Amino acid sequence: MHLGPGEVQTGTTVNRSGIQRWKFQLNSTGPNLTYSNSGVVYDSAASSPCWYYMPSLTANWQNEMLVGFSGSSSNTYISAYYVGRMADGTMLGPPVLIRAGATAGGNPWGEYSFATVDPIDNQTFWTVQGFASSVSPYPWADWVVSVKPGP
């Protein structure tokens, strides 16, 4: 769910959005899923926090994970980001800016977010994320980046 600035949920003013993920595993005693862990990517800044949205997630054979997504704030045009997590659960720092947005953009937007593992080495991540482009007449563009896992 994405709430805009000033919209209220459960009596609290919402001033940012984040991305939440859950991990479920097959139960060893049957076909049921059991909860394993979860995490949230959000900007904890006290003022002008980034709103994160439109995520795509993938994991490689080593249980390392990459989440690609878009983000913006009152001071930042819609930009492309990613964040990684190692197999031991260690997050690889704050979101990494892939490509900064250049304009206010336009409509439609948000149709593309993709993350996958490279089929050649089953380890490298690829992500395709949208950002606000200044190239006329197209207000939006996609950026493709490969990410090698590791600290």
PDB file of N, CA, C and O in Angstrom, residues 53-58 65-70 80-84 96-99 112-118 124-131 142-148:
ATOM      1  N   TYR A  53       9.544   2.498  -3.302  1.00  0.00           N
ATOM      2  CA  TYR A  53       8.393   1.800  -3.880  1.00  0.00           C
ATOM      3  C   TYR A  53       8.800   1.062  -5.151  1.00  0.00           C
ATOM      4  O   TYR A  53       9.914   1.208  -5.634  1.00  0.00           O
ATOM      5  N   MET A  54       7.885   0.300  -5.719  1.00  0.00           N
ATOM      6  CA  MET A  54       8.061  -0.479  -6.955  1.00  0.00           C
ATOM      7  C   MET A  54       9.246  -1.455  -6.853  1.00  0.00           C
ATOM      8  O   MET A  54      10.136  -1.466  -7.694  1.00  0.00           O
ATOM      9  N   PRO A  55       9.263  -2.336  -5.834  1.00  0.00           N
ATOM     10  CA  PRO A  55      10.410  -3.233  -5.674  1.00  0.00           C
ATOM     11  C   PRO A  55      10.339  -4.469  -6.562  1.00  0.00           C
ATOM     12  O   PRO A  55       9.271  -4.905  -6.987  1.00  0.00           O
ATOM     13  N   SER A  56      11.501  -5.028  -6.813  1.00  0.00           N
ATOM     14  CA  SER A  56      11.647  -6.363  -7.375  1.00  0.00           C
ATOM     15  C   SER A  56      12.779  -7.028  -6.600  1.00  0.00           C
ATOM     16  O   SER A  56      13.736  -6.371  -6.201  1.00  0.00           O
ATOM     17  N   LEU A  57      12.663  -8.317  -6.359  1.00  0.00           N
ATOM     18  CA  LEU A  57      13.588  -9.016  -5.476  1.00  0.00           C
ATOM     19  C   LEU A  57      14.048 -10.302  -6.146  1.00  0.00           C
ATOM     20  O   LEU A  57      13.279 -10.956  -6.841  1.00  0.00           O
ATOM     21  N   THR A  58      15.297 -10.664  -5.913  1.00  0.00           N
ATOM     22  CA  THR A  58      15.806 -11.954  -6.375  1.00  0.00           C
ATOM     23  C   THR A  58      16.854 -12.457  -5.383  1.00  0.00           C
ATOM     24  O   THR A  58      17.419 -11.682  -4.616  1.00  0.00           O
ATOM     25  N   MET A  65      20.690 -11.852  -1.467  1.00  0.00           N
ATOM     26  CA  MET A  65      19.489 -11.251  -2.030  1.00  0.00           C
ATOM     27  C   MET A  65      19.777  -9.848  -2.531  1.00  0.00           C
ATOM     28  O   MET A  65      20.611  -9.131  -1.978  1.00  0.00           O
ATOM     29  N   LEU A  66      19.067  -9.449  -3.577  1.00  0.00           N
ATOM     30  CA  LEU A  66      19.111  -8.091  -4.078  1.00  0.00           C
ATOM     31  C   LEU A  66      17.674  -7.611  -4.249  1.00  0.00           C
ATOM     32  O   LEU A  66      16.829  -8.346  -4.747  1.00  0.00           O
ATOM     33  N   VAL A  67      17.406  -6.379  -3.801  1.00  0.00           N
ATOM     34  CA  VAL A  67      16.116  -5.734  -4.019  1.00  0.00           C
ATOM     35  C   VAL A  67      16.382  -4.461  -4.810  1.00  0.00           C
ATOM     36  O   VAL A  67      17.151  -3.607  -4.379  1.00  0.00           O
ATOM     37  N   GLY A  68      15.783  -4.342  -5.988  1.00  0.00           N
ATOM     38  CA  GLY A  68      15.857  -3.126  -6.791  1.00  0.00           C
ATOM     39  C   GLY A  68      14.544  -2.373  -6.633  1.00  0.00           C
ATOM     40  O   GLY A  68      13.483  -2.991  -6.517  1.00  0.00           O
ATOM     41  N   PHE A  69      14.585  -1.040  -6.637  1.00  0.00           N
ATOM     42  CA  PHE A  69      13.365  -0.261  -6.410  1.00  0.00           C
ATOM     43  C   PHE A  69      13.578   1.186  -6.809  1.00  0.00           C
ATOM     44  O   PHE A  69      14.682   1.602  -7.133  1.00  0.00           O
ATOM     45  N   SER A  70      12.505   1.955  -6.765  1.00  0.00           N
ATOM     46  CA  SER A  70      12.565   3.388  -7.026  1.00  0.00           C
ATOM     47  C   SER A  70      12.373   4.137  -5.721  1.00  0.00           C
ATOM     48  O   SER A  70      11.819   3.599  -4.756  1.00  0.00           O
ATOM     49  N   ALA A  80      16.561   5.501  -9.216  1.00  0.00           N
ATOM     50  CA  ALA A  80      16.685   4.047  -9.155  1.00  0.00           C
ATOM     51  C   ALA A  80      17.679   3.660  -8.058  1.00  0.00           C
ATOM     52  O   ALA A  80      18.743   4.268  -7.935  1.00  0.00           O
ATOM     53  N   TYR A  81      17.331   2.619  -7.260  1.00  0.00           N
ATOM     54  CA  TYR A  81      18.150   2.165  -6.137  1.00  0.00           C
ATOM     55  C   TYR A  81      18.205   0.642  -6.090  1.00  0.00           C
ATOM     56  O   TYR A  81      17.382  -0.039  -6.683  1.00  0.00           O
ATOM     57  N   TYR A  82      19.152   0.138  -5.299  1.00  0.00           N
ATOM     58  CA  TYR A  82      19.128  -1.270  -4.908  1.00  0.00           C
ATOM     59  C   TYR A  82      19.728  -1.387  -3.516  1.00  0.00           C
ATOM     60  O   TYR A  82      20.437  -0.502  -3.034  1.00  0.00           O
ATOM     61  N   VAL A  83      19.442  -2.504  -2.876  1.00  0.00           N
ATOM     62  CA  VAL A  83      20.044  -2.846  -1.595  1.00  0.00           C
ATOM     63  C   VAL A  83      20.268  -4.355  -1.609  1.00  0.00           C
ATOM     64  O   VAL A  83      19.530  -5.094  -2.264  1.00  0.00           O
ATOM     65  N   GLY A  84      21.315  -4.809  -0.921  1.00  0.00           N
ATOM     66  CA  GLY A  84      21.631  -6.233  -0.895  1.00  0.00           C
ATOM     67  C   GLY A  84      21.653  -6.780   0.517  1.00  0.00           C
ATOM     68  O   GLY A  84      21.763  -6.032   1.492  1.00  0.00           O
ATOM     69  N   VAL A  96      21.662   1.826  -2.334  1.00  0.00           N
ATOM     70  CA  VAL A  96      22.657   2.357  -3.254  1.00  0.00           C
ATOM     71  C   VAL A  96      21.926   3.046  -4.404  1.00  0.00           C
ATOM     72  O   VAL A  96      21.047   2.439  -5.033  1.00  0.00           O
ATOM     73  N   LEU A  97      22.280   4.294  -4.673  1.00  0.00           N
ATOM     74  CA  LEU A  97      21.699   5.026  -5.788  1.00  0.00           C
ATOM     75  C   LEU A  97      22.303   4.508  -7.087  1.00  0.00           C
ATOM     76  O   LEU A  97      23.513   4.553  -7.275  1.00  0.00           O
ATOM     77  N   ILE A  98      21.454   3.989  -7.982  1.00  0.00           N
ATOM     78  CA  ILE A  98      21.907   3.497  -9.282  1.00  0.00           C
ATOM     79  C   ILE A  98      21.926   4.639 -10.291  1.00  0.00           C
ATOM     80  O   ILE A  98      22.886   4.843 -11.012  1.00  0.00           O
ATOM     81  N   ARG A  99      20.819   5.380 -10.334  1.00  0.00           N
ATOM     82  CA  ARG A  99      20.677   6.469 -11.296  1.00  0.00           C
ATOM     83  C   ARG A  99      19.752   7.521 -10.703  1.00  0.00           C
ATOM     84  O   ARG A  99      18.620   7.232 -10.345  1.00  0.00           O
ATOM     85  N   TYR A 112       8.016  -0.637 -14.691  1.00  0.00           N
ATOM     86  CA  TYR A 112       9.151  -1.538 -14.831  1.00  0.00           C
ATOM     87  C   TYR A 112      10.005  -1.580 -13.570  1.00  0.00           C
ATOM     88  O   TYR A 112      10.503  -0.561 -13.108  1.00  0.00           O
ATOM     89  N   SER A 113      10.148  -2.766 -13.027  1.00  0.00           N
ATOM     90  CA  SER A 113      11.069  -3.053 -11.939  1.00  0.00           C
ATOM     91  C   SER A 113      11.370  -4.539 -12.072  1.00  0.00           C
ATOM     92  O   SER A 113      10.459  -5.360 -12.070  1.00  0.00           O
ATOM     93  N   PHE A 114      12.634  -4.864 -12.221  1.00  0.00           N
ATOM     94  CA  PHE A 114      12.987  -6.256 -12.477  1.00  0.00           C
ATOM     95  C   PHE A 114      14.326  -6.561 -11.832  1.00  0.00           C
ATOM     96  O   PHE A 114      15.248  -5.751 -11.882  1.00  0.00           O
ATOM     97  N   ALA A 115      14.429  -7.737 -11.231  1.00  0.00           N
ATOM     98  CA  ALA A 115      15.692  -8.215 -10.666  1.00  0.00           C
ATOM     99  C   ALA A 115      15.807  -9.701 -10.982  1.00  0.00           C
ATOM    100  O   ALA A 115      14.824 -10.442 -10.900  1.00  0.00           O
ATOM    101  N   THR A 116      17.004 -10.124 -11.351  1.00  0.00           N
ATOM    102  CA  THR A 116      17.224 -11.533 -11.687  1.00  0.00           C
ATOM    103  C   THR A 116      18.680 -11.896 -11.406  1.00  0.00           C
ATOM    104  O   THR A 116      19.523 -11.024 -11.194  1.00  0.00           O
ATOM    105  N   VAL A 117      18.949 -13.189 -11.422  1.00  0.00           N
ATOM    106  CA  VAL A 117      20.304 -13.698 -11.245  1.00  0.00           C
ATOM    107  C   VAL A 117      20.856 -14.063 -12.624  1.00  0.00           C
ATOM    108  O   VAL A 117      20.152 -14.632 -13.462  1.00  0.00           O
ATOM    109  N   ASP A 118      22.122 -13.732 -12.859  1.00  0.00           N
ATOM    110  CA  ASP A 118      22.770 -14.034 -14.132  1.00  0.00           C
ATOM    111  C   ASP A 118      22.823 -15.553 -14.332  1.00  0.00           C
ATOM    112  O   ASP A 118      23.338 -16.274 -13.477  1.00  0.00           O
ATOM    113  N   THR A 124      25.867 -13.398  -9.929  1.00  0.00           N
ATOM    114  CA  THR A 124      25.741 -11.967 -10.216  1.00  0.00           C
ATOM    115  C   THR A 124      24.278 -11.587 -10.359  1.00  0.00           C
ATOM    116  O   THR A 124      23.493 -12.315 -10.961  1.00  0.00           O
ATOM    117  N   PHE A 125      23.922 -10.432  -9.799  1.00  0.00           N
ATOM    118  CA  PHE A 125      22.562  -9.923  -9.917  1.00  0.00           C
ATOM    119  C   PHE A 125      22.473  -8.903 -11.040  1.00  0.00           C
ATOM    120  O   PHE A 125      23.421  -8.163 -11.296  1.00  0.00           O
ATOM    121  N   TRP A 126      21.319  -8.847 -11.692  1.00  0.00           N
ATOM    122  CA  TRP A 126      20.984  -7.812 -12.656  1.00  0.00           C
ATOM    123  C   TRP A 126      19.680  -7.190 -12.197  1.00  0.00           C
ATOM    124  O   TRP A 126      18.773  -7.890 -11.759  1.00  0.00           O
ATOM    125  N   THR A 127      19.588  -5.873 -12.305  1.00  0.00           N
ATOM    126  CA  THR A 127      18.324  -5.216 -11.981  1.00  0.00           C
ATOM    127  C   THR A 127      18.053  -4.111 -12.995  1.00  0.00           C
ATOM    128  O   THR A 127      18.978  -3.473 -13.490  1.00  0.00           O
ATOM    129  N   VAL A 128      16.780  -3.943 -13.315  1.00  0.00           N
ATOM    130  CA  VAL A 128      16.308  -2.909 -14.240  1.00  0.00           C
ATOM    131  C   VAL A 128      15.327  -2.051 -13.452  1.00  0.00           C
ATOM    132  O   VAL A 128      14.322  -2.565 -12.955  1.00  0.00           O
ATOM    133  N   GLN A 129      15.626  -0.749 -13.313  1.00  0.00           N
ATOM    134  CA  GLN A 129      14.790   0.135 -12.512  1.00  0.00           C
ATOM    135  C   GLN A 129      14.502   1.422 -13.259  1.00  0.00           C
ATOM    136  O   GLN A 129      15.336   1.922 -14.011  1.00  0.00           O
ATOM    137  N   GLY A 130      13.314   1.970 -13.025  1.00  0.00           N
ATOM    138  CA  GLY A 130      12.903   3.209 -13.671  1.00  0.00           C
ATOM    139  C   GLY A 130      13.390   4.438 -12.923  1.00  0.00           C
ATOM    140  O   GLY A 130      13.593   4.408 -11.715  1.00  0.00           O
ATOM    141  N   PHE A 131      13.566   5.530 -13.658  1.00  0.00           N
ATOM    142  CA  PHE A 131      13.929   6.815 -13.065  1.00  0.00           C
ATOM    143  C   PHE A 131      13.377   7.923 -13.948  1.00  0.00           C
ATOM    144  O   PHE A 131      13.047   7.710 -15.116  1.00  0.00           O
ATOM    145  N   ASP A 142      14.670   3.574 -18.146  1.00  0.00           N
ATOM    146  CA  ASP A 142      15.072   2.448 -17.310  1.00  0.00           C
ATOM    147  C   ASP A 142      16.584   2.362 -17.310  1.00  0.00           C
ATOM    148  O   ASP A 142      17.242   2.684 -18.299  1.00  0.00           O
ATOM    149  N   TRP A 143      17.140   1.938 -16.196  1.00  0.00           N
ATOM    150  CA  TRP A 143      18.578   1.780 -16.072  1.00  0.00           C
ATOM    151  C   TRP A 143      18.854   0.330 -15.704  1.00  0.00           C
ATOM    152  O   TRP A 143      18.230  -0.225 -14.809  1.00  0.00           O
ATOM    153  N   VAL A 144      19.824  -0.285 -16.383  1.00  0.00           N
ATOM    154  CA  VAL A 144      20.198  -1.673 -16.147  1.00  0.00           C
ATOM    155  C   VAL A 144      21.566  -1.694 -15.482  1.00  0.00           C
ATOM    156  O   VAL A 144      22.483  -1.000 -15.931  1.00  0.00           O
ATOM    157  N   VAL A 145      21.695  -2.480 -14.414  1.00  0.00           N
ATOM    158  CA  VAL A 145      22.975  -2.552 -13.716  1.00  0.00           C
ATOM    159  C   VAL A 145      23.206  -3.995 -13.244  1.00  0.00           C
ATOM    160  O   VAL A 145      22.254  -4.702 -12.914  1.00  0.00           O
ATOM    161  N   SER A 146      24.473  -4.420 -13.270  1.00  0.00           N
ATOM    162  CA  SER A 146      24.834  -5.715 -12.682  1.00  0.00           C
ATOM    163  C   SER A 146      25.516  -5.454 -11.349  1.00  0.00           C
ATOM    164  O   SER A 146      26.243  -4.472 -11.198  1.00  0.00           O
ATOM    165  N   VAL A 147      25.264  -6.336 -10.402  1.00  0.00           N
ATOM    166  CA  VAL A 147      25.800  -6.183  -9.047  1.00  0.00           C
ATOM    167  C   VAL A 147      26.421  -7.506  -8.625  1.00  0.00           C
ATOM    168  O   VAL A 147      25.760  -8.546  -8.640  1.00  0.00           O
ATOM    169  N   LYS A 148      27.698  -7.457  -8.282  1.00  0.00           N
ATOM    170  CA  LYS A 148      28.386  -8.643  -7.757  1.00  0.00           C
ATOM    171  C   LYS A 148      28.131  -8.699  -6.255  1.00  0.00           C
ATOM    172  O   LYS A 148      28.320  -7.713  -5.548  1.00  0.00           O
TER     173      LYS A 148
END
